[in-house]
XYZ file of C-alpha atoms in Angstrom:
556
model
C 16.042 13.758 14.845
C 13.902 13.170 17.901
C 11.027 11.394 18.333
C 8.733 11.261 20.592
C 5.330 9.766 22.385
C 2.252 11.359 24.109
C -0.773 9.082 25.022
C -4.109 10.843 24.741
C -6.908 8.878 26.050
C -9.859 8.387 24.133
C -12.752 5.684 24.855
C -14.158 5.118 21.113
C -17.310 4.019 19.639
C -16.571 1.246 17.383
C -13.219 -0.597 19.583
C -14.261 0.551 23.212
C -11.449 0.183 24.169
C -8.400 2.991 26.015
C -6.007 4.209 23.560
C -2.193 5.219 24.084
C -1.350 7.382 20.834
C 2.386 8.436 19.792
C 2.081 11.583 18.401
C 4.517 13.294 15.333
C 5.172 17.182 15.767
C 6.656 19.493 13.494
C 10.832 19.492 13.256
C 12.705 20.762 11.106
C 10.186 20.374 8.475
C 8.863 16.733 9.281
C 6.424 16.029 10.925
C 8.492 13.665 13.899
C 7.962 12.417 16.982
C 7.726 13.588 20.930
C 7.298 12.275 24.214
C 5.808 13.549 26.713
C 4.250 12.059 30.036
C 0.351 11.643 29.611
C -1.625 13.627 29.852
C -5.272 14.701 31.263
C -8.304 15.170 29.248
C -7.975 19.232 28.593
C -4.738 19.186 27.132
C -5.982 18.734 23.601
C -7.641 21.865 24.107
C -5.290 24.398 24.067
C -2.945 24.757 21.051
C -0.765 22.676 22.103
C -2.732 19.883 22.820
C -4.531 20.796 18.964
C -1.538 20.370 17.404
C -0.539 17.003 19.383
C -3.957 15.541 18.638
C -3.970 16.391 14.629
C -0.095 14.523 14.748
C -1.833 12.024 16.764
C -3.965 11.216 14.560
C -1.705 10.969 11.153
C -0.123 7.755 13.724
C -3.386 5.774 13.008
C -2.008 5.328 8.815
C 0.454 3.561 10.207
C -1.629 0.492 11.363
C -1.572 0.700 6.766
C 0.798 2.034 4.995
C 3.877 -0.455 5.412
C 2.363 -3.059 7.986
C 2.260 -6.947 7.476
C -1.749 -6.230 8.044
C -1.496 -3.784 4.815
C 0.289 -6.185 2.786
C -1.763 -9.065 3.497
C -5.058 -7.344 2.797
C -4.149 -6.267 -0.642
C -1.252 -7.812 -1.940
C -2.337 -11.626 -0.943
C -5.665 -13.683 -3.106
C -5.230 -10.969 -6.874
C -4.303 -11.727 -9.795
C -1.068 -10.605 -9.960
C 1.060 -11.930 -5.976
C 0.330 -15.771 -4.758
C 1.888 -17.286 -1.842
C 5.550 -17.698 -1.482
C 6.235 -20.738 1.334
C 5.603 -18.611 3.787
C 3.616 -20.085 6.575
C 2.305 -16.716 7.899
C -0.689 -16.064 6.677
C -1.461 -18.525 3.467
C -4.487 -18.765 4.186
C -6.150 -15.080 3.674
C -4.392 -16.454 -0.660
C -6.775 -19.781 -0.305
C -9.540 -18.162 0.959
C -10.142 -20.704 3.516
C -12.318 -21.103 6.469
C -9.471 -19.272 8.248
C -10.467 -16.361 6.819
C -12.813 -15.484 10.004
C -13.946 -13.148 11.727
C -11.748 -13.687 14.229
C -8.720 -12.662 11.632
C -7.010 -10.536 13.796
C -5.706 -8.046 10.912
C -9.259 -7.558 10.547
C -9.478 -7.152 13.975
C -6.349 -4.810 14.445
C -7.076 -2.684 11.393
C -10.895 -1.931 13.147
C -9.372 -0.867 15.915
C -6.652 1.440 15.149
C -8.429 3.185 12.389
C -11.739 4.124 14.936
C -8.847 5.168 17.607
C -7.674 7.596 15.224
C -11.105 8.249 13.513
C -11.917 9.148 17.336
C -8.976 11.192 17.389
C -9.366 13.653 14.600
C -13.302 14.081 15.944
C -11.775 15.295 19.370
C -9.775 17.655 17.014
C -12.766 18.609 15.238
C -15.225 19.291 17.715
C -13.119 21.020 20.440
C -11.295 23.133 18.078
C -14.493 25.837 18.196
C -13.581 26.787 21.420
C -9.662 27.152 21.033
C -8.502 30.663 21.890
C -4.351 31.587 21.115
C -3.953 29.865 17.680
C -5.042 31.792 14.318
C -7.308 30.708 12.885
C -6.549 30.103 9.689
C -4.214 27.367 11.709
C -7.127 25.365 13.959
C -8.448 25.562 9.948
C -5.774 23.578 8.657
C -5.225 21.594 11.949
C -9.483 20.551 11.043
C -8.669 20.309 7.800
C -6.078 17.692 7.955
C -8.403 15.709 10.745
C -11.288 15.427 7.849
C -8.619 14.180 5.264
C -6.830 11.332 7.915
C -11.042 10.297 8.291
C -11.775 10.221 4.607
C -8.938 7.528 4.344
C -9.821 5.958 6.923
C -13.504 5.473 6.005
C -12.566 5.243 2.428
C -10.509 2.152 3.125
C -12.515 0.299 5.626
C -16.439 0.678 3.386
C -14.126 -0.458 0.127
C -13.009 -3.863 3.128
C -15.907 -4.305 5.064
C -19.848 -2.001 3.221
C -21.256 -0.532 5.767
C -19.592 0.884 8.908
C -20.315 2.513 12.358
C -20.119 6.384 11.423
C -19.118 7.562 13.994
C -18.383 12.294 13.079
C -18.566 13.397 16.826
C -15.896 12.733 19.685
C -16.943 9.351 21.711
C -15.840 10.654 25.351
C -17.901 7.469 27.286
C -18.134 4.793 26.537
C -20.780 2.381 25.312
C -21.701 0.565 23.740
C -24.275 1.793 21.098
C -23.251 0.521 17.480
C -24.309 -0.034 14.014
C -23.627 -0.628 10.433
C -24.141 2.381 8.313
C -24.978 2.116 4.096
C -22.904 2.356 1.621
C -24.160 5.099 0.826
C -23.977 6.783 4.025
C -19.979 6.451 4.433
C -19.543 7.517 0.444
C -21.769 10.956 1.302
C -19.657 11.824 4.461
C -16.386 10.939 2.828
C -17.329 12.951 0.129
C -17.988 15.547 2.764
C -15.225 16.025 4.332
C -12.785 16.135 2.061
C -14.395 18.737 0.173
C -14.415 20.781 3.075
C -11.152 19.936 4.089
C -8.926 20.484 0.104
C -10.102 24.453 0.257
C -7.949 24.711 3.967
C -4.871 22.167 3.138
C -1.708 23.906 2.037
C -1.840 24.542 -1.943
C 1.992 22.563 -2.657
C 3.474 19.751 -3.666
C 4.895 19.451 -0.220
C 3.397 20.179 3.110
C 6.868 23.070 5.205
C 6.444 20.174 8.032
C 6.858 16.748 5.587
C 4.419 14.103 5.825
C 1.273 16.814 6.404
C -1.632 16.712 3.457
C -1.575 19.533 1.122
C -4.582 20.193 -1.209
C -3.401 18.237 -3.992
C -3.461 14.579 -1.737
C -6.899 15.298 -1.030
C -8.318 16.070 -4.099
C -5.797 12.013 -5.207
C -7.627 10.637 -2.728
C -11.493 12.553 -3.806
C -10.576 11.504 -7.527
C -10.144 7.681 -6.478
C -13.326 8.069 -3.842
C -15.122 8.887 -6.733
C -14.209 6.218 -8.768
C -14.104 4.063 -6.146
C -18.154 4.156 -5.853
C -18.285 4.509 -8.825
C -18.640 0.208 -9.178
C -20.507 0.309 -5.577
C -24.328 -0.163 -4.669
C -24.012 3.693 -4.443
C -22.320 4.773 -7.338
C -23.999 7.648 -9.329
C -23.774 8.252 -13.224
C -21.385 12.075 -12.054
C -18.903 10.233 -10.466
C -16.348 9.078 -13.201
C -16.886 13.086 -14.378
C -16.242 14.182 -11.426
C -13.232 12.516 -10.192
C -11.524 13.896 -13.875
C -11.403 17.717 -12.768
C -9.668 16.672 -9.480
C -7.405 14.522 -10.688
C -6.675 16.850 -13.520
C -5.381 19.625 -10.556
C -2.927 16.862 -9.359
C -1.381 16.897 -12.086
C -1.297 20.992 -12.903
C -1.417 23.062 -10.771
C 1.328 22.171 -7.847
C 5.175 21.121 -9.913
C 4.999 17.931 -9.569
C 5.888 15.718 -12.122
C 7.086 12.260 -13.162
C 10.978 11.531 -12.620
C 12.643 11.019 -15.363
C 13.483 7.021 -14.945
C 10.994 4.694 -13.434
C 14.312 2.916 -11.517
C 15.045 6.349 -9.214
C 10.696 6.923 -8.116
C 11.193 3.868 -4.874
C 15.063 3.690 -5.252
C 16.497 3.357 -1.359
C 17.162 6.756 -0.548
C 14.639 8.514 -2.279
C 11.697 8.849 -0.870
C 11.036 12.081 -1.347
C 10.402 12.806 -4.388
C 8.380 15.097 -6.978
C 6.469 12.636 -7.984
C 5.292 11.655 -4.492
C 1.890 13.040 -3.363
C 1.781 11.654 -0.343
C 3.998 9.486 2.009
C 4.037 8.138 5.364
C 6.261 8.329 8.260
C 8.262 5.949 9.317
C 11.327 6.414 11.236
C 14.956 4.523 12.346
C 14.549 5.266 16.046
C 13.174 2.224 18.114
C 11.380 4.035 20.708
C 9.392 6.249 17.904
C 8.461 3.759 14.530
C 5.921 2.104 15.974
C 6.440 -1.970 14.066
C 7.993 0.212 11.140
C 7.280 -0.312 7.565
C 7.523 -3.390 7.158
C 7.658 -4.150 3.649
C 11.001 -4.892 2.815
C 11.125 -8.385 4.298
C 7.454 -10.399 2.132
C 8.139 -9.713 -1.496
C 12.414 -11.807 -1.024
C 12.992 -14.912 -2.149
C 15.166 -17.261 -0.577
C 18.527 -16.486 -1.716
C 20.391 -16.113 2.665
C 21.101 -19.975 1.829
C 21.730 -20.541 -1.672
C 26.086 -21.364 -2.794
C 28.193 -18.194 -1.880
C 24.967 -16.020 0.097
C 24.160 -15.682 3.234
C 21.415 -13.329 4.344
C 23.099 -9.008 4.991
C 21.331 -6.050 4.691
C 21.782 -5.477 1.181
C 19.422 -8.010 0.214
C 17.044 -8.190 2.663
C 15.464 -10.338 5.514
C 13.727 -13.365 2.777
C 9.751 -13.704 4.113
C 9.529 -15.122 0.974
C 5.556 -14.178 2.088
C 4.682 -12.757 -1.869
C 5.251 -14.746 -5.126
C 4.671 -13.368 -8.278
C 1.682 -15.317 -10.917
C 3.024 -16.704 -14.128
C 0.278 -14.086 -15.307
C 2.117 -11.403 -14.129
C 5.235 -12.353 -15.628
C 4.251 -13.597 -18.280
C 1.650 -11.144 -19.296
C 2.127 -8.606 -17.587
C 5.378 -7.945 -17.664
C 5.634 -9.810 -21.200
C 7.929 -6.672 -22.583
C 10.808 -6.303 -21.663
C 12.671 -5.084 -25.056
C 10.769 -1.091 -24.723
C 9.537 -1.246 -20.769
C 11.940 -0.911 -17.782
C 9.647 -1.756 -15.414
C 10.192 -5.593 -15.050
C 14.242 -4.872 -15.200
C 13.780 -2.266 -12.173
C 10.674 -4.039 -10.458
C 13.119 -7.329 -9.506
C 16.286 -8.601 -8.416
C 18.348 -10.349 -11.513
C 21.208 -11.481 -10.184
C 23.036 -11.882 -6.308
C 26.650 -11.105 -5.485
C 28.113 -13.219 -3.869
C 28.925 -12.032 0.320
C 30.156 -15.463 1.363
C 32.934 -17.141 -0.824
C 34.337 -20.684 -1.277
C 33.329 -23.795 -3.189
C 29.747 -24.660 -2.847
C 27.664 -28.045 -3.981
C 24.562 -26.382 -6.412
C 21.232 -26.311 -5.281
C 18.259 -24.822 -7.574
C 20.704 -25.238 -10.992
C 22.503 -28.984 -11.751
C 23.667 -28.033 -14.718
C 27.341 -27.523 -12.906
C 27.733 -30.146 -9.802
C 29.735 -26.979 -8.007
C 30.113 -24.002 -7.824
C 33.490 -21.307 -6.550
C 32.753 -17.494 -5.761
C 34.961 -14.693 -4.031
C 33.571 -12.176 -2.813
C 31.307 -9.954 -4.969
C 31.391 -12.773 -8.255
C 27.515 -13.631 -9.207
C 26.540 -16.150 -7.484
C 22.686 -16.383 -9.018
C 21.453 -15.253 -12.469
C 17.446 -14.807 -13.077
C 17.119 -14.129 -16.510
C 13.431 -13.845 -16.710
C 13.711 -16.982 -19.880
C 14.109 -20.459 -19.902
C 17.273 -22.263 -21.274
C 18.458 -25.057 -22.184
C 20.631 -27.626 -19.084
C 23.303 -26.705 -21.655
C 23.410 -23.375 -21.697
C 22.694 -23.179 -18.587
C 25.797 -25.218 -17.692
C 27.461 -22.323 -19.248
C 28.075 -20.059 -16.306
C 29.640 -20.140 -13.576
C 27.408 -19.430 -11.468
C 23.705 -20.678 -10.709
C 20.835 -19.301 -13.592
C 17.027 -19.854 -11.559
C 14.812 -19.946 -14.596
C 11.160 -19.719 -14.814
C 10.874 -23.354 -15.084
C 12.235 -23.562 -11.705
C 10.501 -20.975 -9.153
C 9.296 -22.515 -6.396
C 7.720 -20.931 -3.386
C 11.331 -20.709 -2.047
C 12.793 -19.416 -5.656
C 11.633 -16.689 -7.490
C 12.113 -13.422 -8.463
C 12.382 -10.972 -6.339
C 10.651 -7.320 -5.560
C 12.847 -4.940 -4.473
C 11.060 -1.851 -4.721
C 10.925 -2.016 -1.049
C 14.240 -3.282 -0.471
C 15.756 -1.215 3.226
C 19.590 -1.568 3.451
C 19.180 1.025 6.187
C 18.351 -0.915 9.224
C 20.602 -1.736 11.694
C 21.064 -5.289 11.318
C 20.524 -8.311 9.190
C 17.513 -10.245 11.063
C 15.322 -6.541 11.884
C 11.970 -6.725 10.632
C 11.039 -3.289 11.808
C 12.582 -0.485 8.218
C 13.089 2.744 8.613
C 11.592 4.051 5.589
C 8.639 6.358 4.529
C 5.756 4.545 3.093
C 4.682 6.083 -0.732
C 1.328 6.278 -0.296
C -0.704 8.447 -2.797
C 2.320 8.795 -6.374
C 1.948 11.316 -9.938
C 2.081 7.791 -12.093
C -1.005 6.575 -9.762
C -2.571 9.862 -10.426
C -2.476 9.825 -14.689
C -3.611 6.776 -14.758
C -6.601 7.183 -12.801
C -7.674 10.425 -14.683
C -7.103 8.106 -17.461
C -10.145 5.161 -15.707
C -12.251 8.242 -15.533
C -11.613 10.053 -18.819
C -11.807 6.210 -20.404
C -15.005 5.455 -18.559
C -16.296 8.895 -19.465
C -16.227 7.623 -23.516
C -12.653 10.094 -23.849
C -10.753 7.614 -25.881
C -7.850 10.637 -26.445
C -7.555 12.142 -23.852
C -7.216 8.956 -21.886
C -5.017 7.301 -24.482
C -2.548 9.752 -24.150
C -2.896 10.074 -20.354
C -1.551 6.756 -19.954
C 1.171 7.042 -22.482
C 2.491 10.350 -20.341
C 2.810 6.762 -17.715
C 4.627 4.745 -20.627
C 6.419 7.347 -22.625
C 8.643 8.026 -18.947
C 8.447 3.674 -17.974
C 11.058 3.424 -21.580
C 14.202 2.240 -21.854
C 15.785 5.236 -23.258
C 15.706 5.354 -26.781
C 12.675 2.750 -26.453
C 9.430 6.064 -25.751
C 8.083 5.753 -29.521
C 7.763 2.689 -29.201
C 5.908 2.472 -25.678
C 2.950 4.639 -26.708
C -0.285 2.854 -27.596
C -2.693 4.333 -29.594
C -6.510 5.237 -29.223
C -7.775 1.762 -30.750
C -5.272 -0.412 -28.559
C -7.082 1.488 -25.138
C -9.669 -1.121 -23.934
C -10.252 -1.694 -20.167
C -8.439 -4.048 -19.289
C -5.317 -2.687 -20.959
C -6.616 -0.316 -18.301
C -6.085 -3.118 -15.273
C -2.238 -4.210 -16.435
C -0.796 -1.068 -17.095
C -2.105 -0.359 -13.219
C -0.150 -4.359 -12.242
C 2.456 -2.900 -13.869
C 3.492 0.322 -12.798
C 1.910 -0.404 -8.717
C 2.953 -3.794 -7.762
C 3.271 -4.529 -4.137
C 2.734 -1.098 -3.306
C -1.036 -1.909 -2.114
C -3.577 -0.871 -4.653
C -4.376 -4.347 -6.447
C -7.292 -6.205 -4.263
C -8.799 -3.387 -3.865
C -8.708 -2.632 -7.575
C -9.499 -5.900 -8.350
C -12.759 -5.103 -5.984
C -13.855 -2.402 -7.339
C -13.871 -3.220 -10.847
C -15.757 -6.209 -9.925
C -13.215 -8.263 -11.008
C -11.510 -9.967 -8.106
C -13.320 -13.838 -8.397
C -12.816 -14.530 -11.882
C -9.271 -12.816 -11.783
C -8.194 -14.873 -9.375
C -9.935 -17.890 -10.320
C -7.918 -17.589 -13.745
C -4.517 -16.979 -13.226
C -4.172 -17.669 -8.683
C -4.057 -21.497 -8.771
C -4.003 -21.150 -4.836
C -6.793 -18.789 -4.407
C -8.740 -20.205 -7.421
C -10.472 -23.252 -5.850
C -12.277 -21.531 -3.114
C -12.991 -18.262 -3.526
C -16.668 -16.970 -3.507
C -18.351 -13.981 -4.591
C -18.765 -13.530 -0.329
C -15.240 -12.561 -0.988
C -15.214 -9.341 -2.278
C -15.380 -8.420 1.817
C -13.737 -8.858 4.548
C -15.104 -10.285 7.861
C -16.317 -7.424 10.962
C -13.995 -8.819 13.915
C -16.135 -10.419 15.740
C -14.773 -8.764 18.850
C -17.088 -6.186 17.262
C -20.747 -8.109 16.884
C -19.920 -8.830 20.659
C -19.051 -5.271 22.454
C -22.170 -3.993 19.904
C -25.380 -3.728 21.948
C -27.914 -6.627 20.902
C -24.433 -8.396 19.089
C -24.754 -9.013 15.681
C -28.654 -8.367 15.481
C -27.596 -4.622 15.953
C -24.117 -5.166 14.157
C -24.421 -7.536 11.200
C -21.653 -9.938 10.168
C -20.748 -9.803 6.282
C -23.341 -12.695 4.106
C -20.474 -16.111 4.123
C -18.957 -15.856 7.190
């Protein structure tokens, strides 16, 4: 697979920075990157420039999915994750005043998304006068640009509220910017997606894998309506508008839930029949940008334990995110019928460093001895007496022994395909949309409309798939059991660690109360204003009129 980079220089109005974008091009049925020499302004007016321009816009998705910033902004400071021992960025979980307008994550995301938006604007604006390419292909590429632009504005309006709404190419630097209303941003998002849907490929997988398709846009628009419904721009029709879009994704494109939940995120199975849309990463250091880094953040400190050393299979443990007690004891309380705890968390380690060692956390025995491949650590998920732990020839990590260094690590994002045990830049595709989420969003839209029977059945579709073999009937819930609280918990069980939770809690209006109830580190400091992130200070400083023209969000 060739991976290449292209430089397209544009002034983005809200970034006031020259950008160089990498471009993904189609090769052997995948979006891939090509390296070309720096190009001039007229290049985008050519057929090849149109294609390379839209592929450049796709690369801006890598600013969010699978990155440290995307994970910290959606995983930290929620009810289901708190911080592990890693010292970096803890303040984003603590909600202290260190999380301010100088925050590097919000600044980088803001700048990168506006670069992507302006590239989309250029593709759309310049498509009108293109010759030498079919009208059908032009319409598809413009639809892709509108999908990307809508996606970026959707993430930003959730994080920041009203932002600078730019729907035309900014070719000359300017400081004239302003914050549009939340309603205006949602209106633009919805219009973009409605216009995009008819011209996107009407199939589950694009011929150039990684391009936006019609089901991806329908899924996104369904989520937009559900999110808008609880925003200041909400309308009574929002849930009803979401329902047929999400139902279409389920009914019309051949997408199916995989029979085994364990296979959804299995390494090497990133392209599967449940995936609606994913972000493409590579194994080439030339074209992988910063890579998909999710593999490092959810792991415990296994590599200094007796019988263990760091390897690519078990991962590079940043021990960044630790599941809360609420997650382990409530969300995953059912481990008899529901396979998702077992298939989400690592429950044992096998020795890759044989020898005899003193024990560390499990003092029920003084020493342990391992041959290659022996079990070194078992995480049963429940407490047992010291006498019971002493019966096992390895260390037993029970809940009472969990710390910020040793705790159940999550395995969804593990990446044993890295070149060595220290590599940070992972190469797995990041699954951004999948069908189980569509079912859950559909159930939520139906629940909000009082269609309890329909909502219950869609929840049960997801729950039956999650069952251990033979336990499907036990996993079903009745209509009387379906409550709003149940929906919040079912989304956590299914989508934990997939960059959805902070956004879910925010749109439900329960972020503050849930952090106070379930995240001991975040509880003392979180306040109502934390439901928005700070506008980056460099954006305010470069606006004509500064804060008077581009005001900061309250509290920062």
